């Protein structure tokens, strides 16, 4: 089965600094999703990547999928208190189509220090 | 506004008791999912359903049951056979096919009395 490893597990960053979160898969990624979760709440969809080398940005967050489609990174520029939370990567189980549920990493806890 | 509604937000279960968690969506999505989230373990798939009247076991289905009688609804029952039910439960839905992001509800926190 596919496993997703996220690093780091937790991150404390001073407000205004940049940061990167990584998500590495044991198998080829057919669809990679980034979500954000505030403690005790549901997941908010951020971005989806499917093609090798793909890069997407929204406001100050950029996500990339490497050419081999086994690693993704999430980069936040000039971090703000609103960026604090848990970031999770999720992946489609296989390429065969259908909605079989996602495999998730364990999450990265991000704390922004004023 | 379209979305996914989970209820209740907090739920307590007594020993030997079955409890049912509600999940309703008005996004017209075909597929629905239940995940369990434990501290330090991320989300794990319990059950999923791609169409009405059909559902499949996920990675940790033991001790749980579901039904999908309506497109909008996918309730999860935590049975007395689930010996460690304390967790945060998340329901999600998505359109069919790859490349369709799942949308999540706000979750139900289940605790044992």
Short mmCIF file of C-alpha atoms in Angstrom, two decimals, chain A residues 46-84:
data_model
loop_
_atom_site.label_atom_id
_atom_site.label_comp_id
_atom_site.label_asym_id
_atom_site.label_seq_id
_atom_site.Cartn_x
_atom_site.Cartn_y
_atom_site.Cartn_z
CA UNK A 46 -5.55 24.08 -0.80
CA UNK A 47 -4.21 22.67 -4.06
CA UNK A 48 -4.06 19.60 -6.27
CA UNK A 49 -1.12 18.46 -8.41
CA UNK A 50 -1.18 15.72 -11.02
CA UNK A 51 1.59 16.19 -13.56
CA UNK A 52 5.32 15.75 -13.03
CA UNK A 53 6.99 19.13 -12.62
CA UNK A 54 3.68 20.86 -11.97
CA UNK A 55 3.63 23.95 -9.78
CA UNK A 56 0.63 25.87 -8.47
CA UNK A 57 0.34 29.00 -6.37
CA UNK A 58 -2.41 30.64 -4.38
CA UNK A 59 -1.71 33.85 -2.54
CA UNK A 60 1.52 33.16 -0.61
CA UNK A 61 1.43 29.36 -0.89
CA UNK A 62 3.17 27.42 -3.68
CA UNK A 63 3.00 23.67 -4.17
CA UNK A 64 5.24 21.63 -6.47
CA UNK A 65 5.31 18.02 -7.66
CA UNK A 66 8.68 16.67 -8.76
CA UNK A 67 9.30 15.20 -12.20
CA UNK A 68 9.32 11.64 -10.90
CA UNK A 69 5.97 12.25 -9.15
CA UNK A 70 7.13 10.88 -5.82
CA UNK A 71 7.72 14.05 -3.86
CA UNK A 72 5.79 17.26 -3.32
CA UNK A 73 6.66 20.42 -1.43
CA UNK A 74 4.54 23.22 -0.02
CA UNK A 75 6.24 26.57 0.33
CA UNK A 76 4.84 29.54 2.26
CA UNK A 77 6.35 32.95 1.64
CA UNK A 78 6.34 35.69 4.30
CA UNK A 79 4.38 33.63 6.82
CA UNK A 80 1.48 35.16 8.75
CA UNK A 81 -0.41 34.06 11.90
CA UNK A 82 -3.28 32.94 9.63
CA UNK A 83 -0.99 30.26 8.17
CA UNK A 84 -0.79 28.41 11.50
#
